[in-house]
XYZ file of C-alpha atoms in Angstrom:
636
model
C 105.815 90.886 133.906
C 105.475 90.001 130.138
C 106.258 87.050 128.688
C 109.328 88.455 126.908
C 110.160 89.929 130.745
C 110.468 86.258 132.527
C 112.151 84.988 128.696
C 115.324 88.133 129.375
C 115.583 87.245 133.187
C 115.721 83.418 132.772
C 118.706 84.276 129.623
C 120.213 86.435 132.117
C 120.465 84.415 135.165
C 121.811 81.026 132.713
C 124.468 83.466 131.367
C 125.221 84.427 134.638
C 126.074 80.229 135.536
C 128.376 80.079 132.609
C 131.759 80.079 134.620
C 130.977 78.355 137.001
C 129.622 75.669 134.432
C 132.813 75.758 133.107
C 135.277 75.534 135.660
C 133.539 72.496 136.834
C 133.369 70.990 133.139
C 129.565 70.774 133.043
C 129.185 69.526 129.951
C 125.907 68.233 129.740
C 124.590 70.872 131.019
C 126.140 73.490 128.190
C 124.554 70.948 125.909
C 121.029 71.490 127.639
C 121.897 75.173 127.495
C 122.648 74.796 123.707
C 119.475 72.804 123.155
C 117.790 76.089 124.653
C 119.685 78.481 122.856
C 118.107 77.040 119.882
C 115.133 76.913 120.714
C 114.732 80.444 121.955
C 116.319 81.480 119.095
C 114.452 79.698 116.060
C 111.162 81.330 117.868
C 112.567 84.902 116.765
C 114.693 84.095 113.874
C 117.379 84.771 115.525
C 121.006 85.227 114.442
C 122.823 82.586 116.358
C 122.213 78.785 116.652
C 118.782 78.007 115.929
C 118.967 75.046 113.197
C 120.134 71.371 113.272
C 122.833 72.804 110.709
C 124.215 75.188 113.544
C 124.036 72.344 115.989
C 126.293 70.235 114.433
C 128.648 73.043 113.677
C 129.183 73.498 117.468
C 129.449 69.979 118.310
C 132.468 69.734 115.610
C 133.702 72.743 118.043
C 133.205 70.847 121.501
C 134.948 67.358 119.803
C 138.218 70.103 119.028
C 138.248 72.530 121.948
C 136.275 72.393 125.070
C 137.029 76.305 126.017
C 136.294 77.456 122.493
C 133.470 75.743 122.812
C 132.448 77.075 126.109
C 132.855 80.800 124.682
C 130.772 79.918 121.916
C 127.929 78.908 123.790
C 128.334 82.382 125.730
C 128.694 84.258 122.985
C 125.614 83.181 121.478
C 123.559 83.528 124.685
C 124.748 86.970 124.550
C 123.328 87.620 121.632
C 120.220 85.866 122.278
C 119.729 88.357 125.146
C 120.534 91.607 123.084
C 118.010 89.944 120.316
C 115.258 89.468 123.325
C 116.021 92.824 124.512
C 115.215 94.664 120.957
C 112.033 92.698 121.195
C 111.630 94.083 124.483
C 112.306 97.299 123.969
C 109.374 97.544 120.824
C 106.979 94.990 122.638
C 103.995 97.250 122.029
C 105.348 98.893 118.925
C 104.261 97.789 115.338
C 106.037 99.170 112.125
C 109.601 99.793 113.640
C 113.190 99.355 112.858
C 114.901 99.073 115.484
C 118.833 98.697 115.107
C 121.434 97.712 117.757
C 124.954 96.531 118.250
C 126.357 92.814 120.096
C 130.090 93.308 120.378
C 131.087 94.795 116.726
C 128.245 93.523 114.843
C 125.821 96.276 113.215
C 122.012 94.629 113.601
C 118.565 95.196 113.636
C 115.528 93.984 114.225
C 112.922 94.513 111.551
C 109.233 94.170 112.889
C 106.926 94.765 110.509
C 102.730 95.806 110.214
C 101.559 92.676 110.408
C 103.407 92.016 113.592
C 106.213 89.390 112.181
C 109.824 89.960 112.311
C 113.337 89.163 111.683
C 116.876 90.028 112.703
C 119.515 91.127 110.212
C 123.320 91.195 110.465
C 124.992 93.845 108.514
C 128.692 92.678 107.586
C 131.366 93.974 105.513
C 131.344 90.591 103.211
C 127.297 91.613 102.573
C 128.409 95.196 102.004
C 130.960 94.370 99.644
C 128.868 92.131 97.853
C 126.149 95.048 97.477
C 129.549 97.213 96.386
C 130.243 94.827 93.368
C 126.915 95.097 92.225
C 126.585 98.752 91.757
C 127.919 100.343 88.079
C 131.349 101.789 88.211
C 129.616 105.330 86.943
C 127.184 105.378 89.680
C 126.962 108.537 91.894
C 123.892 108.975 93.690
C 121.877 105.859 94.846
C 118.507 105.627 96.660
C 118.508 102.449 99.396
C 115.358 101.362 100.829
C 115.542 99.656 104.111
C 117.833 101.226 106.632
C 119.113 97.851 108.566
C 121.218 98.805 111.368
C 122.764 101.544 109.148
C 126.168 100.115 108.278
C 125.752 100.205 104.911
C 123.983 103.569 104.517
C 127.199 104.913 105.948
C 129.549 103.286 104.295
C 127.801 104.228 101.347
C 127.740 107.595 102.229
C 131.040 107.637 102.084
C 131.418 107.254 98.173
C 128.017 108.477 96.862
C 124.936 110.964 97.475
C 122.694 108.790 98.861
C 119.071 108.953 100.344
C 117.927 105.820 102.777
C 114.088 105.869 102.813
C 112.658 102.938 104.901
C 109.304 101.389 104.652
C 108.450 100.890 108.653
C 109.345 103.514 111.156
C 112.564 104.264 112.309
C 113.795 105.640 115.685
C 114.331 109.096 115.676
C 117.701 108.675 116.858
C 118.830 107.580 113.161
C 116.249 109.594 110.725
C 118.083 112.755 109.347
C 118.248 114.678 106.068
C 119.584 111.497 104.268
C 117.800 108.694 106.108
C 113.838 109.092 105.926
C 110.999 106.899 107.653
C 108.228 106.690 104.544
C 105.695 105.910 107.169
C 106.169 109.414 108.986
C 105.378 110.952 105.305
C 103.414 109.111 103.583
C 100.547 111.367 103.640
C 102.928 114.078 101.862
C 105.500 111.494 100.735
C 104.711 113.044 97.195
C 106.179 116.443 97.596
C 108.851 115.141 100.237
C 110.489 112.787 98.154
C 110.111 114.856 94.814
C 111.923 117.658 96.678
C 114.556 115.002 97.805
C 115.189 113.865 93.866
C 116.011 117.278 93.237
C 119.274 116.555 94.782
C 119.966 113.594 92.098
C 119.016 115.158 88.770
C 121.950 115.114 86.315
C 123.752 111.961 88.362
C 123.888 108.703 87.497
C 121.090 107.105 90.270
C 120.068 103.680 90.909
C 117.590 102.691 93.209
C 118.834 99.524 95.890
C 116.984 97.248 97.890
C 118.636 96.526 101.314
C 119.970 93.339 100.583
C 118.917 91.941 103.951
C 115.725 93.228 103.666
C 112.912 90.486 102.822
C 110.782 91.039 99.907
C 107.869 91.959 100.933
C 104.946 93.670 99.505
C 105.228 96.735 101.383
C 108.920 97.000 100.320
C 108.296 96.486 96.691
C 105.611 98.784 96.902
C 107.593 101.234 98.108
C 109.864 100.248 95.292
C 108.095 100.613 92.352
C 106.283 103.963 94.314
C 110.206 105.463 94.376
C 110.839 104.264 90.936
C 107.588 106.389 89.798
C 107.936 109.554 91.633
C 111.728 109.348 90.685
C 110.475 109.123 86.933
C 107.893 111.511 87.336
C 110.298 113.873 89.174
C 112.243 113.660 85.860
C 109.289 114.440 83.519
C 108.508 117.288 85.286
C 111.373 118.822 85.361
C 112.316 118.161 81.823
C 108.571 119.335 81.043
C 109.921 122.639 82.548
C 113.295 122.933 80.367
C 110.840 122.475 77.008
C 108.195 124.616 77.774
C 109.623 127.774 80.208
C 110.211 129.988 77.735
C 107.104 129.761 76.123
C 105.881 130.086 78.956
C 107.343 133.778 79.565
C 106.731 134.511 75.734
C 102.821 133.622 76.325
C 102.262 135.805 79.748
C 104.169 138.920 77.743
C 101.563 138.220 75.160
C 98.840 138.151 77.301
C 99.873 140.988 79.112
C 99.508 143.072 76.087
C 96.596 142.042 75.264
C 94.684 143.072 78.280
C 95.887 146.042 78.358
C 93.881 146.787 75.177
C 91.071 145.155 76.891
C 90.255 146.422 80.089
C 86.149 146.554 80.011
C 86.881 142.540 79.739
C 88.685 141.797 82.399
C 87.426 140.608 86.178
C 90.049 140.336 88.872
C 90.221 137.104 90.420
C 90.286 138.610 93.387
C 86.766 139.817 93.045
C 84.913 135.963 93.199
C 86.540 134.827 96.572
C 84.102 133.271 98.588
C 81.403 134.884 96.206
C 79.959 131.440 95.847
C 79.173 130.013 99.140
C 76.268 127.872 99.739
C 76.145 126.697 95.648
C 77.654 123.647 93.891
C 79.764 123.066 91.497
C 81.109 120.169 88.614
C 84.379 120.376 87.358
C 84.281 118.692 83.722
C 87.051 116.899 82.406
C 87.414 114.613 79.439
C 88.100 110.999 81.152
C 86.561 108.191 79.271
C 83.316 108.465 81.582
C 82.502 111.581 80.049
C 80.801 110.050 77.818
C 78.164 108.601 79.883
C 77.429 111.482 82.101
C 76.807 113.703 79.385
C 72.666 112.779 80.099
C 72.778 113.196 83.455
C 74.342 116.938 82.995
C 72.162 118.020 80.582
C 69.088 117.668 83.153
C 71.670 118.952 86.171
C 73.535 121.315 84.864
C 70.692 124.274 85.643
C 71.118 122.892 89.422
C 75.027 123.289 89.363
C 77.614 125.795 88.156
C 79.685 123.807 85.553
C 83.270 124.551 85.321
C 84.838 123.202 82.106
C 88.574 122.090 81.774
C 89.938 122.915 78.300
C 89.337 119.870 76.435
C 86.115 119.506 77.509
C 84.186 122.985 76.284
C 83.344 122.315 72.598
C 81.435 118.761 73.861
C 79.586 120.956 76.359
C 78.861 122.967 73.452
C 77.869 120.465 71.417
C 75.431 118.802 73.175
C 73.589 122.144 74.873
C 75.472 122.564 77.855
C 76.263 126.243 78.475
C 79.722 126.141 81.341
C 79.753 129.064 83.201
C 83.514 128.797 83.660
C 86.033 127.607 81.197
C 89.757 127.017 82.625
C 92.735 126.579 80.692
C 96.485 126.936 81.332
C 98.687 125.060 78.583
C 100.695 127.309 76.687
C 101.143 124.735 73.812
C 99.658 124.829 70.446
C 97.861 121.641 70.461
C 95.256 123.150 73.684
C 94.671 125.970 71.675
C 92.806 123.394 68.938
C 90.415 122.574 71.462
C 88.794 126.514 70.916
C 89.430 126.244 67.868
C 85.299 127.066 65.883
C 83.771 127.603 68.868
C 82.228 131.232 70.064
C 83.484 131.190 73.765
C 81.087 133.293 75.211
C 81.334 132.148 78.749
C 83.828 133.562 81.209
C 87.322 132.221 80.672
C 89.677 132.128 83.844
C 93.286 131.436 82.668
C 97.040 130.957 83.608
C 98.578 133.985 81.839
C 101.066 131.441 80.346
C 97.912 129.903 78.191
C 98.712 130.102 74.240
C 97.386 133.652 73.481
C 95.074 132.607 70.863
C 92.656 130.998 73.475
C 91.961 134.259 75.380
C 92.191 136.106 71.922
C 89.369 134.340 70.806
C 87.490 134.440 73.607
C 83.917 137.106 73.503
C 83.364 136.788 76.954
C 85.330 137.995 80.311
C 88.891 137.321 81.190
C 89.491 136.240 84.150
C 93.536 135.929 84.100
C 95.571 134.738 87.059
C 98.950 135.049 88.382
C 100.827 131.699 89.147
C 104.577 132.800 88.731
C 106.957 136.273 89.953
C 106.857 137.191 86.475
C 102.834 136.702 86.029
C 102.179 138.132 89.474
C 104.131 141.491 88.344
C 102.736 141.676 85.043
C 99.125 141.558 86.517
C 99.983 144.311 89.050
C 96.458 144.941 90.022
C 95.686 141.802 91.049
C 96.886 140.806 94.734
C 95.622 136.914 94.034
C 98.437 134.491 93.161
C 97.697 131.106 92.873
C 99.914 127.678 92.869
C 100.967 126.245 89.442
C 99.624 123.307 89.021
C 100.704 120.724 86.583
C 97.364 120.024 84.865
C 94.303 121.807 84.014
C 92.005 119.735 86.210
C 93.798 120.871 89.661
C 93.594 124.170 88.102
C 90.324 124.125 87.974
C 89.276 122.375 91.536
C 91.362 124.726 93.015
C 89.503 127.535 90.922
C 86.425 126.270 92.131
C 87.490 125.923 96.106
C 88.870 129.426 95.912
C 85.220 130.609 94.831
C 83.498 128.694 98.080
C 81.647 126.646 96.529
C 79.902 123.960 99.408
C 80.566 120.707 96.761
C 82.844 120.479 93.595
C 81.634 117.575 91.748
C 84.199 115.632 89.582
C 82.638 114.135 86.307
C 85.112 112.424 83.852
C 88.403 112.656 86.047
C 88.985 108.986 85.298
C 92.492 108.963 86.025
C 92.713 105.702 84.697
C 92.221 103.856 81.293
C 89.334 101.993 79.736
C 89.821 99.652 77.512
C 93.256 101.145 76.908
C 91.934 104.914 76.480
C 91.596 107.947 78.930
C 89.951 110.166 76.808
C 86.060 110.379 76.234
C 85.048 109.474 72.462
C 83.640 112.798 72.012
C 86.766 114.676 73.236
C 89.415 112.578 71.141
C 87.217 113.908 67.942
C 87.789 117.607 68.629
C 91.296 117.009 69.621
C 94.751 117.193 67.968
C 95.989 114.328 70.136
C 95.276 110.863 71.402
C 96.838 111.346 74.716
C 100.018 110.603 75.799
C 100.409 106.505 76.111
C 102.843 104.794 77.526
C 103.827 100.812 77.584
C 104.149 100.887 81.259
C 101.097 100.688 83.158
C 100.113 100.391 86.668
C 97.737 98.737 88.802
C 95.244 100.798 90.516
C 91.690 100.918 93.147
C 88.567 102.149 90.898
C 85.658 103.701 92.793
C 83.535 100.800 91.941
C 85.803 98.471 94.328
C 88.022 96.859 91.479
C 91.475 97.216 90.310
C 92.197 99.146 87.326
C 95.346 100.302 84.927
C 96.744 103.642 84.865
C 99.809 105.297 83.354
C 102.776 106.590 85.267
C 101.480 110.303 83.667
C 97.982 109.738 85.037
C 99.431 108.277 88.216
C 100.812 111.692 89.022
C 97.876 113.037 88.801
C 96.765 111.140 91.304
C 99.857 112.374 93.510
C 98.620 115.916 92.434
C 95.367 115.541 94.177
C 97.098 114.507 97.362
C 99.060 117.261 97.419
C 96.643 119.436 96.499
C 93.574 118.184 99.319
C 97.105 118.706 101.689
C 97.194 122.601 100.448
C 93.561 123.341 100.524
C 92.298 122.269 104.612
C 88.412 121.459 104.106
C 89.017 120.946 100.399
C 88.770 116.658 100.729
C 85.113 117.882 102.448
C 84.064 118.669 99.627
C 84.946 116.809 96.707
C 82.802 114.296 95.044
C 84.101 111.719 92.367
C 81.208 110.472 90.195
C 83.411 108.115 87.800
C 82.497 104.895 88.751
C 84.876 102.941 86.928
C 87.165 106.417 87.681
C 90.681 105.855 90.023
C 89.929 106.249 93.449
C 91.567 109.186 94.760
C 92.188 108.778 98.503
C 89.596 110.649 100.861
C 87.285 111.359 97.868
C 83.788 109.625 98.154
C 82.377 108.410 95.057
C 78.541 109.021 94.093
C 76.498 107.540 91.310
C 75.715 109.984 88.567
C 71.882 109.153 89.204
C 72.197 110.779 92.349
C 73.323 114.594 90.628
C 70.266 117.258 91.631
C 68.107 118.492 88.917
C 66.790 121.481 91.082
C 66.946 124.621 89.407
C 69.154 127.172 90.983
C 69.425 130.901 90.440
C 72.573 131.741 88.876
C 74.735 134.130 89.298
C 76.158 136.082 85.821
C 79.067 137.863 85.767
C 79.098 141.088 84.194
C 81.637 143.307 82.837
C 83.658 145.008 85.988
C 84.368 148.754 86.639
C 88.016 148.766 86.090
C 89.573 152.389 87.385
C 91.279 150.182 89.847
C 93.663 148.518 87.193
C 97.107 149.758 86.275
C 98.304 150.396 83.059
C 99.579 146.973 82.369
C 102.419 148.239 79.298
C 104.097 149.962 82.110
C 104.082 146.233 84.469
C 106.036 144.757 80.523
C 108.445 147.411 80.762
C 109.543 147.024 84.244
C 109.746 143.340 83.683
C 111.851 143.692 80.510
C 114.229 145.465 81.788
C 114.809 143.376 85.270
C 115.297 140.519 82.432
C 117.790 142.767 80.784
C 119.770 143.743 83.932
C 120.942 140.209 84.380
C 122.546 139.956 80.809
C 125.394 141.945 81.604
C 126.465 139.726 84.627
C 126.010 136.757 82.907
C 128.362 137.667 79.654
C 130.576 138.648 82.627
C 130.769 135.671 83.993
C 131.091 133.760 80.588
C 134.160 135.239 79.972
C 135.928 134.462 82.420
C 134.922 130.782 82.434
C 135.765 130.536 79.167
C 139.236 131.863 80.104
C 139.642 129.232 82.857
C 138.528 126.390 80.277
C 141.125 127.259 78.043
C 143.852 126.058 80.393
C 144.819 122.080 80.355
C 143.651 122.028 83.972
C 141.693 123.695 87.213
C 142.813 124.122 90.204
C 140.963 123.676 93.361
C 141.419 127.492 94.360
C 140.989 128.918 90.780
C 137.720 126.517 90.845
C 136.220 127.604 94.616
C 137.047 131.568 93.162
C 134.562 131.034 90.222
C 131.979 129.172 92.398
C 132.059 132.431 94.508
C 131.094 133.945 91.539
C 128.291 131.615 90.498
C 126.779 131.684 93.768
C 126.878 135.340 93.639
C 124.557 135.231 90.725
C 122.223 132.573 91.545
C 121.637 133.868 94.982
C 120.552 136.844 93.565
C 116.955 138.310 94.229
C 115.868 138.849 90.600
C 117.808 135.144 89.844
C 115.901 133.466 91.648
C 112.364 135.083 91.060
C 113.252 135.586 87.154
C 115.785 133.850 85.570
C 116.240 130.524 87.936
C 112.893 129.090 86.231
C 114.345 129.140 82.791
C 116.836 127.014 83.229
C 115.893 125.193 86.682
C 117.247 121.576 85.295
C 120.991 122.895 83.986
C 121.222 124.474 87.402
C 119.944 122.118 89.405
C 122.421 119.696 87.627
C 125.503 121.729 87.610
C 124.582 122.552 91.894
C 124.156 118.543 92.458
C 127.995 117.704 90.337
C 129.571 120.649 92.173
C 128.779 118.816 95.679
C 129.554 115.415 93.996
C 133.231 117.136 93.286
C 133.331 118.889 96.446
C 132.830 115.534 99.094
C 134.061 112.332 96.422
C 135.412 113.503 93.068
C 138.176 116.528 93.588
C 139.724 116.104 90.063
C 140.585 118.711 87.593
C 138.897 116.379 84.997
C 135.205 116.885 86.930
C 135.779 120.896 87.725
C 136.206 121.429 83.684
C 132.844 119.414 83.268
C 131.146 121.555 85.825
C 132.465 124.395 83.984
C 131.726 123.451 80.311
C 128.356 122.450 82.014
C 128.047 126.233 83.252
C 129.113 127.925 80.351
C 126.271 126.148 78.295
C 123.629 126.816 80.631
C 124.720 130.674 80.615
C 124.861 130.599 76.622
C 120.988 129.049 76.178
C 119.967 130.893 79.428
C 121.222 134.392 76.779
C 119.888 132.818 73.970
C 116.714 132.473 75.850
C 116.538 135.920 77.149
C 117.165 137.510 73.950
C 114.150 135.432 72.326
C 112.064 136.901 74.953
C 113.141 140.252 74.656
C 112.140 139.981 71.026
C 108.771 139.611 72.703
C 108.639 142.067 74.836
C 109.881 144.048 72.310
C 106.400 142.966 69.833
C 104.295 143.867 72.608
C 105.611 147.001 73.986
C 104.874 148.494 69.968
């Protein structure tokens, strides 16, 4: 029997004296009870009497009443047992929350990693304290720490809300709304990102459990919400700026291959073609610089895969890539080309800014990463995942080829001396980099501490998820920035220890294309799915305009339009095609409507859902009619 064991059975066989202590007035020995009771309970922090403060409090009781102070003493053994028992019950259990009820009271007992603990009591006069402190406009919060889950449910009741706790919770309590970060943190990433989806376009704040102690693992967790929940934001707002040049660039792409056929290599073609070789991805972190050297004596012993920013240094100091990858559809990537005769094979998004591949002298190798890509390359059966920056791109070029090692050489991912770009890169480039005054701490591969951005810091999240995607993938990266972020399960090598072996190389060459389809026919059939969804749209404008006009909405004239809505976003060809350009307005207008529908059932909040949707549909026409203008430039 455990210690804790004999502890419960002694509690239990005092409590069950207490009567008959009473009856006979044994006063001194409640006192001697008392003196235990506080001493059992300042060894686990417990709830009841366990300070001199307490003591003196009940003594004040036994001077007044003798029975109240008899039930006191009971009470609080009572609660000592229940306290003993949740210790019990996660003896051999680290990391856990563990809530429980004595009498009425919602508590828990909080044990954390390092094997301490404490007991919190959740009480209406601590929730309405919390209650005061929130802003009146608040809709949607985020609580960390779960407690014994009175006030997640109480909060429930007036906001969207998402509990994430930093130790493990039963599975009794965890739900949709109530998550364990523990249980996810190897995928927290994507998890919680997919969660914030929920809260764009309401009012958020992100709560500490006010019972909750501060300790590091909670306020990292706290700042680690705080970033994905920013980052969250970025992305999604990165999406609203640059969708629809990102349909205007693959109809422009499109076109251009079809005029270009004896250019083009499928994708498809190079799976697995390059098992048993080696490979360095090149980016343009700060330690570019310094492994330029050391890949000018490897780089016959390795196939080099250049990220965009990165190709006119490799030209510039005699190193031939034999891939270049690029995906950004904006204006400034397409400076990077700009004077330089890319001769090597490009592989490409089909959203990239047109002039890159347009410029380019040697093969195309395009790739689908969207519905609308995928059907205007219809001869290629490879789709890849989009990825939000080049680099990931380009690993998970390389992984899809085979090759045994992929080398990482200037994927910092963190700043020195206040830059991440190499010298060399920042003078062929239009842009410094994006900087921001908020920087955070992070490991380097050399063992120390570095600072990163909360841009770069998603990067970091990208790898996660992307090692997560890609099983064997973590096998074979190697990160040869010294003074690089670590990423987590990626060894780091010195750049002495890159092979100068030569290797025979394998050249692409143009491919015998009879297999490819006549890509103007792939833009027509896409135009005119873009078209069909027009006419349902002005549809449905009209008629919320007509509502709109009236002083007020009713529920049931309200619920008869949503029917409506749904209808079209539910839609096949929605989804696939039209959903993307405008993913934040209708992720927005989705999250108010269930804000209206469980807390805010005013005729005041269905107009601003309405207005809301009416918008959305006019730039979501606007939008479509820009890229018809497109199609319409290629198709001639």
């Amino acid at each position: 029997m455990s210690q804790l064991q004999n502890i419960v059975k002694e509690l239990r066989e005092i409590s069950n004296q207490i009567s008959v202590l009473s009856e006979n007035e044994e006063w001194d020995l409640f006192d001697e009870i008392v003196e235990m009771i506080r001493l059992f309970g300042e060894s686990i922090h417990s709830n009841g009497i366990r300070t001199a403060e307490n003591m003196l409090d009940l003594q004040s009781i036994k001077k007044k009443n003798l029975p109240l102070y008899a039930n006191v003493v009971y009470d609080n053994l009572q609660l000592l047992i229940t306290e003993y028992e949740s210790l019990l019950a996660v003896e051999h259990k680290k990391q856990i929350v563990y809530p429980f009820r004595y009498h009425e009271n919602e508590m828990a007992l909080v044990k954390q990693h390092d094997d301490s603990y404490y007991f919190i009591n959740e009480t209406t006069s601590t929730l309405k304290q919390l209650q005061l402190e929130i802003n009146d406009d608040t809709e949607a919060i985020i609580l960390l720490g779960y407690g014994s889950g009175m006030i997640h449910k109480e909060l429930l009741k007036s906001y969207h809300i998402l509990t994430i706790d930093p130790f493990n919770l039963p599975s009794n309590v965890k739900t949709e709304t109530v998550l364990s970060f523990l249980d996810s943190k190897d995928d927290s990433k994507m998890l919680l990102q997919s969660k914030f989806q929920s809260f764009v376009g309401l009012k958020t704040e992100v709560i500490k459990h006010p019972l909750y102690k501060d300790t590091q693992v909670l306020l990292e967790l706290l700042k680690l919400v705080r970033n994905y929940l920013g980052e969250s934001l970025i992305n999604l707002t990165t999406r609203k700026v640059y969708t629809e040049s990102w349909y205007q660039e693959s109809f422009r792409n499109a076109k251009y291959l079809s005029g270009k056929s004896d250019y083009i290599l499928d994708v498809s073609c190079l799976k697995h073609q390059y098992i048993g070789s080696n490979a360095l991805m090149i980016a343009g972190g700060p330690s570019l610089e310094e492994a330029i050297p050391y890949l000018k004596q490897a780089q016959n012993a390795y196939y080099i895969i250049a990220i965009g920013q990165t190709v006119k240094v490799l030209y510039e100091h005699g190193i031939r890539p034999d891939f270049v990858v690029s995906i950004d559809a904006g204006e400034a990537n397409a400076h990077f080309f700009k004077d330089i005769e890319l001769d090597v094979p490009l592989v490409y998004s089909l959203q990239v800014n047109h002039q890159i591949p347009q410029r380019a002298k040697g093969l195309l190798i395009p790739y689908a990463d969207s519905q609308i890509s995928q059907e205007l390359l219809s001869y290629s059966k490879t789709s890849f995942t989009s990825y939000p920056t080049v680099a990931l791109a380009a690993v998970a070029f390389a992984n899809y080829l085979g090759f045994d090692s992929i080398g990482l050489i200037g994927q910092d991912l963190a700043l020195r001396k206040g830059e991440y770009y190499s010298a060399s890169v920042k003078q062929v480039s239009s842009t410094d980099g994006q900087m921001h005054e908020t920087l955070y701490d992070v490991p380097l591969n050399n063992g120390q501490m570095g600072k990163t951005t909360p841009i770069l810091f998603g990067f970091l999240s990208g790898y996660q998820a992307l090692i997560k995607l890609n099983c064997g993938l973590s096998e074979k990266l190697v990160n040869y920035a010294e003074k690089g972020a670590l990423i987590e399960g990626v060894p780091y090598q010195s750049l002495k220890s890159l092979q100068t072996n030569l290797i025979k190389k394998r050249y692409l060459e143009k491919a015998d294309n009879k297999n490819i389809l006549e890509l103007d026919a792939s833009i027509q059939y896409v135009q005119e799915l873009l078209e069909s969804i027009l006419e349902r749209l002005q549809t449905l404008e009209k008629r919320l305009k007509r509502t709109m006009y009236k002083k007020a909405v009713t529920v049931d004239e309200f619920e008869k339009i949503l029917l409506d809505w749904d209808a079209m976003i539910e839609a096949p060809f929605f989804r696939t095609h039209i959903m993307p350009l405008q993913l934040v307005n209708l992720l927005i207008i989705q999250n108010k409507i269930k804000i209206h529908n469980r807390y805010n059932r005013t005729s005041a909040m269905r107009l601003s859902i309405l207005s809301r949707m009416v918008e959305s549909i006019q730039e979501l026409e606007n939008q479509l009619y820009t890229i018809k203008q497109t199609c319409v430039e290629t198709i001639r």
